[in-house]
PDB file of C-alpha atoms in Angstrom:
ATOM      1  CA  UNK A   1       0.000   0.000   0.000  1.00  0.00           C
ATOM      2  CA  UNK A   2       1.061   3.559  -1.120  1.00  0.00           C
ATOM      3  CA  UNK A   3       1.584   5.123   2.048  1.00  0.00           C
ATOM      4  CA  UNK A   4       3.956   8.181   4.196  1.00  0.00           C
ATOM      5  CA  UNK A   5       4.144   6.749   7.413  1.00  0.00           C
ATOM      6  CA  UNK A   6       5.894   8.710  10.425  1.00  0.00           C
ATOM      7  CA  UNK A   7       6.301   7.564  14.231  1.00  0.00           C
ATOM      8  CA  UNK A   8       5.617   8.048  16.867  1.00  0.00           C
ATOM      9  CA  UNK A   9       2.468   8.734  16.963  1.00  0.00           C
ATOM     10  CA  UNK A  10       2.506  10.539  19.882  1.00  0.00           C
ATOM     11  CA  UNK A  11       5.048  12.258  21.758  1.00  0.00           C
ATOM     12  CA  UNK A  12       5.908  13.958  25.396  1.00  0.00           C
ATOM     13  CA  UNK A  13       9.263  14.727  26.287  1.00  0.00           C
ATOM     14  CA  UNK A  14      10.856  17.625  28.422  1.00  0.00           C
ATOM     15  CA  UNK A  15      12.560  20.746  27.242  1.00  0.00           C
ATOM     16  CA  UNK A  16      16.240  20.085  26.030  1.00  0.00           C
ATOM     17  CA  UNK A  17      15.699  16.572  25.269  1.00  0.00           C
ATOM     18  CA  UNK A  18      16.676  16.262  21.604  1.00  0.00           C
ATOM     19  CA  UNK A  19      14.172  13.869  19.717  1.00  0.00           C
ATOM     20  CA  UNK A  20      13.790  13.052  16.304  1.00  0.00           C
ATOM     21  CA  UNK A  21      10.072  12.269  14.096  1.00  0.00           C
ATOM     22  CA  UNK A  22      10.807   9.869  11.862  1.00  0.00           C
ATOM     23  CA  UNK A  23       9.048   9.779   8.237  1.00  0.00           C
ATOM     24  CA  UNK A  24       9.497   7.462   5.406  1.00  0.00           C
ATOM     25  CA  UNK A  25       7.594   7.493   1.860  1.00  0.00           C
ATOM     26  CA  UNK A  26       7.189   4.146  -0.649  1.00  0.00           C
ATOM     27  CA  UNK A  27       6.255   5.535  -3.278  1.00  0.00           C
ATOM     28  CA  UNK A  28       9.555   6.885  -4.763  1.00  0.00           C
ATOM     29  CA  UNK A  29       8.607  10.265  -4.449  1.00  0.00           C
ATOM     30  CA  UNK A  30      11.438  12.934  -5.117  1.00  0.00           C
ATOM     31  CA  UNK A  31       9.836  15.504  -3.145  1.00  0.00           C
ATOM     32  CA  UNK A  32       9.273  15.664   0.426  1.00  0.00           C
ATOM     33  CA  UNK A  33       8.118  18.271   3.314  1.00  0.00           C
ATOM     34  CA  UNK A  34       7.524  18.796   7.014  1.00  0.00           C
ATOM     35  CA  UNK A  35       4.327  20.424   8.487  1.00  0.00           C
ATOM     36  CA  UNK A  36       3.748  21.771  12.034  1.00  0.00           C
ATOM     37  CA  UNK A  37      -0.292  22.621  12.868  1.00  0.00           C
ATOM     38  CA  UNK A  38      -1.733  24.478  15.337  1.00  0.00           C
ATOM     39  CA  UNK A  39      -5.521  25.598  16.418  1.00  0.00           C
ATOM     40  CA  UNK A  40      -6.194  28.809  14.150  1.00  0.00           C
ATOM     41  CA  UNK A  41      -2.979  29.000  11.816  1.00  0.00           C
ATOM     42  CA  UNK A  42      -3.448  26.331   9.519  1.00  0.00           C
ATOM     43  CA  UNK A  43      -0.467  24.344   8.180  1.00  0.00           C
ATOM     44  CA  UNK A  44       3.399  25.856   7.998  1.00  0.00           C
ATOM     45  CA  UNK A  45       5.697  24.286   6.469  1.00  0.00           C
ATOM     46  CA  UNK A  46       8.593  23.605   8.712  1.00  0.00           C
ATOM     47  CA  UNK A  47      11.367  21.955   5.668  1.00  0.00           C
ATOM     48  CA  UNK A  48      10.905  20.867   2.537  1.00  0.00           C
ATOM     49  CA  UNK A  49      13.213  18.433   0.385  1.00  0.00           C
ATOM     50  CA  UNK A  50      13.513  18.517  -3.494  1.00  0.00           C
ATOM     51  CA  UNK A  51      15.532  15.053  -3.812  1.00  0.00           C
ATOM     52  CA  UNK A  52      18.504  13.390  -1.466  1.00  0.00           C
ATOM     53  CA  UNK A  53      20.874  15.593  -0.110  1.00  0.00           C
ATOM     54  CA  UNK A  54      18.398  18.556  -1.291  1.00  0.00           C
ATOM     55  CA  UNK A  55      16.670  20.318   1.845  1.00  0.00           C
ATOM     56  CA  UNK A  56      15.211  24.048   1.960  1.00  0.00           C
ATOM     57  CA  UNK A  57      13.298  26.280   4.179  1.00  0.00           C
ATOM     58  CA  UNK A  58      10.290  26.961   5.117  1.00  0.00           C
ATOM     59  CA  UNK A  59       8.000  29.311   6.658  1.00  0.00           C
ATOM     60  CA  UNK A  60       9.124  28.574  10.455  1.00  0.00           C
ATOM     61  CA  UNK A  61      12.229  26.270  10.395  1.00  0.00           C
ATOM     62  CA  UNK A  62      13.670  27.594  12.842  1.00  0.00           C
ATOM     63  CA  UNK A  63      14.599  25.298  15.962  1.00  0.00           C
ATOM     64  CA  UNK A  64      14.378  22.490  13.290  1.00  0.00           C
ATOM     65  CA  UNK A  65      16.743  20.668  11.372  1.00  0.00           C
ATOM     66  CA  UNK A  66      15.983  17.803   8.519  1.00  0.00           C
ATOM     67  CA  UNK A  67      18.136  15.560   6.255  1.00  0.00           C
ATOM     68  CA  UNK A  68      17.516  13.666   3.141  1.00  0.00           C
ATOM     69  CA  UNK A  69      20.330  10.799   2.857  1.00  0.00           C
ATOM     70  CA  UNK A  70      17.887   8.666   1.398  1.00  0.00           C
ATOM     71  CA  UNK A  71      14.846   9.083  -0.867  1.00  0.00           C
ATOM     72  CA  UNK A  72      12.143   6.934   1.058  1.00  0.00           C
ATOM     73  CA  UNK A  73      13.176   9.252   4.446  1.00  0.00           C
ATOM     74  CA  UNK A  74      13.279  13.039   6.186  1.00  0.00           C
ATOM     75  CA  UNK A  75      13.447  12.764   9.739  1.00  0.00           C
ATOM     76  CA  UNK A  76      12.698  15.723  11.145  1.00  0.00           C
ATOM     77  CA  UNK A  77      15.070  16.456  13.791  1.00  0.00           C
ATOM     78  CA  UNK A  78      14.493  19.032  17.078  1.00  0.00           C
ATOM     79  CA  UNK A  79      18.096  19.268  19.236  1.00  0.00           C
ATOM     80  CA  UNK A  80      16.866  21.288  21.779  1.00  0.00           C
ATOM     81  CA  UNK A  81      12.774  21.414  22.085  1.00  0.00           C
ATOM     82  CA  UNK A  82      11.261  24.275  23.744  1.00  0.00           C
ATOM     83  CA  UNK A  83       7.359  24.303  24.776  1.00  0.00           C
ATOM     84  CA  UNK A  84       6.584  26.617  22.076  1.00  0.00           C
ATOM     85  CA  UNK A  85       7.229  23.383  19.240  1.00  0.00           C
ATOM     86  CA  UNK A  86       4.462  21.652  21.120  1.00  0.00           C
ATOM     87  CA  UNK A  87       2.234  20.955  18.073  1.00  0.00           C
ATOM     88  CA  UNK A  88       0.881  17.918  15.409  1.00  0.00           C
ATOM     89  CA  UNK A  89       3.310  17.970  12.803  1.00  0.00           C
ATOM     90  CA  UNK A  90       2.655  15.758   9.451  1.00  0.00           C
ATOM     91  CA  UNK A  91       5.164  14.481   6.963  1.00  0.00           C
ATOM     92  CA  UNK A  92       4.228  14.766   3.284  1.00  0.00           C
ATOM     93  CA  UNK A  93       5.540  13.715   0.041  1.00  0.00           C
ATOM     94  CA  UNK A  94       5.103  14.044  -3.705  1.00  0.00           C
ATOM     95  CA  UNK A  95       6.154  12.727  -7.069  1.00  0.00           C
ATOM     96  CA  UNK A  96       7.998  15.889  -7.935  1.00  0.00           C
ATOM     97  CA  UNK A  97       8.487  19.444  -6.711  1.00  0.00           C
ATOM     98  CA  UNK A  98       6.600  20.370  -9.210  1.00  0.00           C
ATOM     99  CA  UNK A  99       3.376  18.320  -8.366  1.00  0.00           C
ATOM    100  CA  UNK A 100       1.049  19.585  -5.846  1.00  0.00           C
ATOM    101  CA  UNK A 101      -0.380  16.437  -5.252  1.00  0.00           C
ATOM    102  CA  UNK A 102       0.517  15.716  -1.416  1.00  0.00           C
ATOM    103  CA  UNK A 103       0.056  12.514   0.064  1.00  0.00           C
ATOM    104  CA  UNK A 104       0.340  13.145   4.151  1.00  0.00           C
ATOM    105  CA  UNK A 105       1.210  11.354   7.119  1.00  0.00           C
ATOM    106  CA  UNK A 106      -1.125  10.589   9.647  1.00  0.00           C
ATOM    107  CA  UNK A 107       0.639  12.984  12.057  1.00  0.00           C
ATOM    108  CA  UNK A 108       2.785  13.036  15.189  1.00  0.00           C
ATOM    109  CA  UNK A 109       1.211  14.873  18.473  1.00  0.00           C
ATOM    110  CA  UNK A 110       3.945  16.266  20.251  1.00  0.00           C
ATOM    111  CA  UNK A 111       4.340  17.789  23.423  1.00  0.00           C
ATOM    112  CA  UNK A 112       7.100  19.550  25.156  1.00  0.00           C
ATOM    113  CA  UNK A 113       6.577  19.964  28.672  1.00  0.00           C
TER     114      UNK A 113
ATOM    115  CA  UNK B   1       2.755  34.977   4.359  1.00  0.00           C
ATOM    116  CA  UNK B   2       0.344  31.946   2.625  1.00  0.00           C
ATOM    117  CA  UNK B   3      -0.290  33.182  -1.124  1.00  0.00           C
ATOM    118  CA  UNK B   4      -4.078  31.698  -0.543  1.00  0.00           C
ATOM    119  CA  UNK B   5      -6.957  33.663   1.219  1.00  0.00           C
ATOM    120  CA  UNK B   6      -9.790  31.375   2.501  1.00  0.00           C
ATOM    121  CA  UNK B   7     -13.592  32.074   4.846  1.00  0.00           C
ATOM    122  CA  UNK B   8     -12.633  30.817   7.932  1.00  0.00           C
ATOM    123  CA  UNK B   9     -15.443  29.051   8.099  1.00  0.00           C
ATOM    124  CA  UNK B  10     -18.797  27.943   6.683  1.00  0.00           C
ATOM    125  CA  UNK B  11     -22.030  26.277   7.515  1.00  0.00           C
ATOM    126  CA  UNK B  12     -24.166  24.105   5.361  1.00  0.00           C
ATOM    127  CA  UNK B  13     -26.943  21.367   5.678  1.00  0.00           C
ATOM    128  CA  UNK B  14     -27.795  18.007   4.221  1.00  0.00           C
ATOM    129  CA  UNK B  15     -28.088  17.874   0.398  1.00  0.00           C
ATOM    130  CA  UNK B  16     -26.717  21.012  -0.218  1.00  0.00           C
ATOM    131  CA  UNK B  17     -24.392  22.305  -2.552  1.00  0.00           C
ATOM    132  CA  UNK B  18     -21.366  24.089  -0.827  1.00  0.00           C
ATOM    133  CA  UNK B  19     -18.940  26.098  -2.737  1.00  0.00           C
ATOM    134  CA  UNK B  20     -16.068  27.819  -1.102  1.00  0.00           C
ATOM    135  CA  UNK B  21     -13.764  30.366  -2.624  1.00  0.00           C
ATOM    136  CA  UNK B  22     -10.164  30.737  -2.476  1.00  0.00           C
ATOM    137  CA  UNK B  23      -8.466  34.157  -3.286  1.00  0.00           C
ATOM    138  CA  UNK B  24      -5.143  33.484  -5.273  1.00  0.00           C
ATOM    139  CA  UNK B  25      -4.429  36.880  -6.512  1.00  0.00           C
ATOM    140  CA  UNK B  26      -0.166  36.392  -6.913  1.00  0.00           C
ATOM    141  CA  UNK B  27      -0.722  32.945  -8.821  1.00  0.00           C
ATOM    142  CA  UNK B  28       1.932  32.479 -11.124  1.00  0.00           C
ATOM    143  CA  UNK B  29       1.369  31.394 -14.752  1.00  0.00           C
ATOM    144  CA  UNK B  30       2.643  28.024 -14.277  1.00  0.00           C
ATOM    145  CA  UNK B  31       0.724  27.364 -10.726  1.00  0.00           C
ATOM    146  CA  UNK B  32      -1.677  24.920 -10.358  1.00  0.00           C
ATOM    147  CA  UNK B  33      -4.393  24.987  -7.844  1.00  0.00           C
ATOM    148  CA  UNK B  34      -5.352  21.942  -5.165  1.00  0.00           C
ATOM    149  CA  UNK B  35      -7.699  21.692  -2.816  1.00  0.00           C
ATOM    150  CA  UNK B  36      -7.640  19.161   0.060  1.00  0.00           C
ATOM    151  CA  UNK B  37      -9.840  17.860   3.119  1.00  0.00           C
ATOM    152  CA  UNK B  38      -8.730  17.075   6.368  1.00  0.00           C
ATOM    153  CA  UNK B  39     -10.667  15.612   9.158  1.00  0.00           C
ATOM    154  CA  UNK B  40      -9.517  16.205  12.816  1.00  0.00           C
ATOM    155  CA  UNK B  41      -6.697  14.221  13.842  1.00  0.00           C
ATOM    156  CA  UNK B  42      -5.688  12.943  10.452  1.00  0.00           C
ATOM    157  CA  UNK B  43      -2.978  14.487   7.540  1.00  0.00           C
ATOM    158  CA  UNK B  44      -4.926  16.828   4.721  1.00  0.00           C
ATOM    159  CA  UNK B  45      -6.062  14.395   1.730  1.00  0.00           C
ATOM    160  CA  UNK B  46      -6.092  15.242  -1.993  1.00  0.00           C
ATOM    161  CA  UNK B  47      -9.532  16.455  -3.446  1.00  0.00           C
ATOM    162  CA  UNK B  48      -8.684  18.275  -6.509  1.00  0.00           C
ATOM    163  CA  UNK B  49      -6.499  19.989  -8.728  1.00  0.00           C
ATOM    164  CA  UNK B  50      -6.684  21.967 -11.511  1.00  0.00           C
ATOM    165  CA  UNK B  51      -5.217  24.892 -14.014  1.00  0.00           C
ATOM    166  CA  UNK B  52      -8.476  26.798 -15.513  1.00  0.00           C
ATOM    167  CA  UNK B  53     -11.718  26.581 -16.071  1.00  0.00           C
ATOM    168  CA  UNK B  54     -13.585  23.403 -14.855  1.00  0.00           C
ATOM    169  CA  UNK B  55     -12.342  20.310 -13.345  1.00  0.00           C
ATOM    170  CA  UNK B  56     -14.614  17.677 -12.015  1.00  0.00           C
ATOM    171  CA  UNK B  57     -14.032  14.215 -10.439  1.00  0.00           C
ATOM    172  CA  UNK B  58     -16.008  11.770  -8.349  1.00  0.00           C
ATOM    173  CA  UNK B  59     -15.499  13.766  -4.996  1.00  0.00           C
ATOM    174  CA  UNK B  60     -16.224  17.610  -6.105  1.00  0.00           C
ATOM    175  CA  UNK B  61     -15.679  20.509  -8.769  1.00  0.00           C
ATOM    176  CA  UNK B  62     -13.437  22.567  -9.038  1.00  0.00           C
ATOM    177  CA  UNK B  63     -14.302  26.216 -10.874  1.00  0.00           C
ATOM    178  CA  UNK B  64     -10.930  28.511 -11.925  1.00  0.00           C
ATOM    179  CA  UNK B  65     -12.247  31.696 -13.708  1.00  0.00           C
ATOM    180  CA  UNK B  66      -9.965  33.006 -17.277  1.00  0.00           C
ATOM    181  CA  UNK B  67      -7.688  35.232 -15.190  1.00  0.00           C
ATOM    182  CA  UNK B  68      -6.997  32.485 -12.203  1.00  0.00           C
ATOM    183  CA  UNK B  69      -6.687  35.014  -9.355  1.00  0.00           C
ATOM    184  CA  UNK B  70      -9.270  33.101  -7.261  1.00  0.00           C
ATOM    185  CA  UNK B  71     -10.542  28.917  -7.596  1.00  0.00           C
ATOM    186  CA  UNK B  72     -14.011  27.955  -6.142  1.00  0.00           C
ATOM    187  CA  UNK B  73     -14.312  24.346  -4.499  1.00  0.00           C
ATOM    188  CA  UNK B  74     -18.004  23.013  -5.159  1.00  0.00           C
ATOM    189  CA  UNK B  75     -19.378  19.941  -3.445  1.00  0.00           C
ATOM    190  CA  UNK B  76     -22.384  18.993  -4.155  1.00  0.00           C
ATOM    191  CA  UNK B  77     -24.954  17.578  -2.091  1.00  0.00           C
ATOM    192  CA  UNK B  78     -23.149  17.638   1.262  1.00  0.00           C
ATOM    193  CA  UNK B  79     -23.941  14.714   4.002  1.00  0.00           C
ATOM    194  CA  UNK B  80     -22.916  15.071   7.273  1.00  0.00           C
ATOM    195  CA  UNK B  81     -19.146  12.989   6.716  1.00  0.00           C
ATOM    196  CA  UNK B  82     -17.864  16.136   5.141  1.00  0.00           C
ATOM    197  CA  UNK B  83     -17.784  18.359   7.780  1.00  0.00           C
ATOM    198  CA  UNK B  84     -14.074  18.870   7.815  1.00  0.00           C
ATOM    199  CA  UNK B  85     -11.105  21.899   6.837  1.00  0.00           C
ATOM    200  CA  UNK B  86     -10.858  22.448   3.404  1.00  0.00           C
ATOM    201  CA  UNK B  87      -7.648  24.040   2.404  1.00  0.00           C
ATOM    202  CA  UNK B  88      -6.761  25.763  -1.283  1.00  0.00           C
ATOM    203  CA  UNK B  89      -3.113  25.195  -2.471  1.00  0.00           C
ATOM    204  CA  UNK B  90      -1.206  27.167  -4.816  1.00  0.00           C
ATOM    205  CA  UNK B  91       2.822  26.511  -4.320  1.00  0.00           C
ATOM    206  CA  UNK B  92       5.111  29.245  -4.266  1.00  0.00           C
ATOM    207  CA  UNK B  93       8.340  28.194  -6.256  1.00  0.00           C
ATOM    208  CA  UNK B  94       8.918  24.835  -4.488  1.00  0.00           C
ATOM    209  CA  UNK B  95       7.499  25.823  -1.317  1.00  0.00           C
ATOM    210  CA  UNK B  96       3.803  24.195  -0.896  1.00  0.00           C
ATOM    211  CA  UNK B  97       2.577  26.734   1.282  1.00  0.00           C
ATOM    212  CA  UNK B  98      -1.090  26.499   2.932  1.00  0.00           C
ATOM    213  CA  UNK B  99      -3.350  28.788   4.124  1.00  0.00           C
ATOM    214  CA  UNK B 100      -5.616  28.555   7.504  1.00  0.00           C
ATOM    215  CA  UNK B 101      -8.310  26.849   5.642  1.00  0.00           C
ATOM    216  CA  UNK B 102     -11.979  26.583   5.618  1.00  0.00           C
ATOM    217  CA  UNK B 103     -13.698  24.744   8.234  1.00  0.00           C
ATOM    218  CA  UNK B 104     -17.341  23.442   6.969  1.00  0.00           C
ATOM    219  CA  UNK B 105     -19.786  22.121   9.521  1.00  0.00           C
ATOM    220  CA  UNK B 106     -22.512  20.148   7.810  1.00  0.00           C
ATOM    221  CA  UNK B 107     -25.645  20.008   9.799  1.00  0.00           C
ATOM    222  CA  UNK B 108     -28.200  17.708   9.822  1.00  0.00           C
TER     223      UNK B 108
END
């Protein structure tokens, strides 16, 4: 099955505590992005990733980091978590950069305490 | 700042048609627009997508006047399973940038 799947579902750690989401795609898809969501402001998009080894910015990457060393994955990476990245974040993916088709995660609930 | 301008929100009954609007007005020339649902506690799915003029599929319609600067999102006869956020798409270079969305509450 066609599918982005991320873990873990859910999340609570403490502030400091570096963590990483981990999301993979089978679908071969070149391109690749991180979303954080919260009540009222819609989706932001955190990273995004053209191919391997190609990773951009954003709207709010900061406190963030990704990497792309394969095509299938783009953990998304937090070294230090403050309270204020408490929020659902999704993983998405698409054939191409150029393709605004998304296919989405089912989302990781995270809370920094 | 999202290129896409949505209602917040929207109220419809049973067996009604509900179109929302999406205001695009920067859209470049080679942009395409999408539309997708997403229902609370689950990643955005894929609805629609399309250039100009009409697009229809199994799900909904999707209306993009000559000039493009906005994209209306029709779904016809609405039951009470798509109450959910609708969001309008329109990427920005490579950056797929959403806006707040449009939450529709379907009432019985």
């Amino acid at each position: 099955e066609a599918q982005v799947t991320q873990n873990p579902r859910y999340l609570i750690t403490v502030t400091g505590k570096k963590l990483t989401v981990t999301c993979s795609q089978n679908m071969n898809h070149e391109y690749m992005s991180w979303y954080r969501q919260d009540p009222g402001l819609g989706l932001r998009q955190i990273y995004y990733s053209m191919n391997v080894e190609v990773t951009d910015k954003g709207d709010v990457p900061e406190g963030y980091k990704v990497s792309r060393k394969e095509k299938r994955n783009f953990p998304l990476i937090l070294e230090s978590p403050s309270p204020n990245q408490t929020s659902l974040y999704f993983c998405a993916s698409s054939l191409i950069a150029t393709n605004e088709k998304l296919f989405f995660g089912s989302g990781t609930q995270l809370s920094v305490l | 700042l999202a290129k896409t301008t949505q209602p917040i929100s929207m109220d419809s009954y049973e067996g009604q048609e509900v179109n929302i609007t999406c205001s695009h007005n920067n859209i470049a020339t080679n942009d395409y627009i999408t539309w997708y649902q997403q229902f609370p506690s689950q990643g955005p799915r894929f609805i629609i997508q399309g250039y100009k003029t009409k697009v229809t599929n199994e799900v909904a319609s999707l209306f993009i006047p000559a000039d493009r600067k906005s994209s209306t999102l029709s779904l016809p006869r609405v039951s009470l399973s798509d109450t959910a956020v609708y969001y309008c798409l329109v990427k920005e270079n490579n950056d797929m940038r959403f806006g707040a969305g449009t939450r529709l509450t379907v009432k019985p």
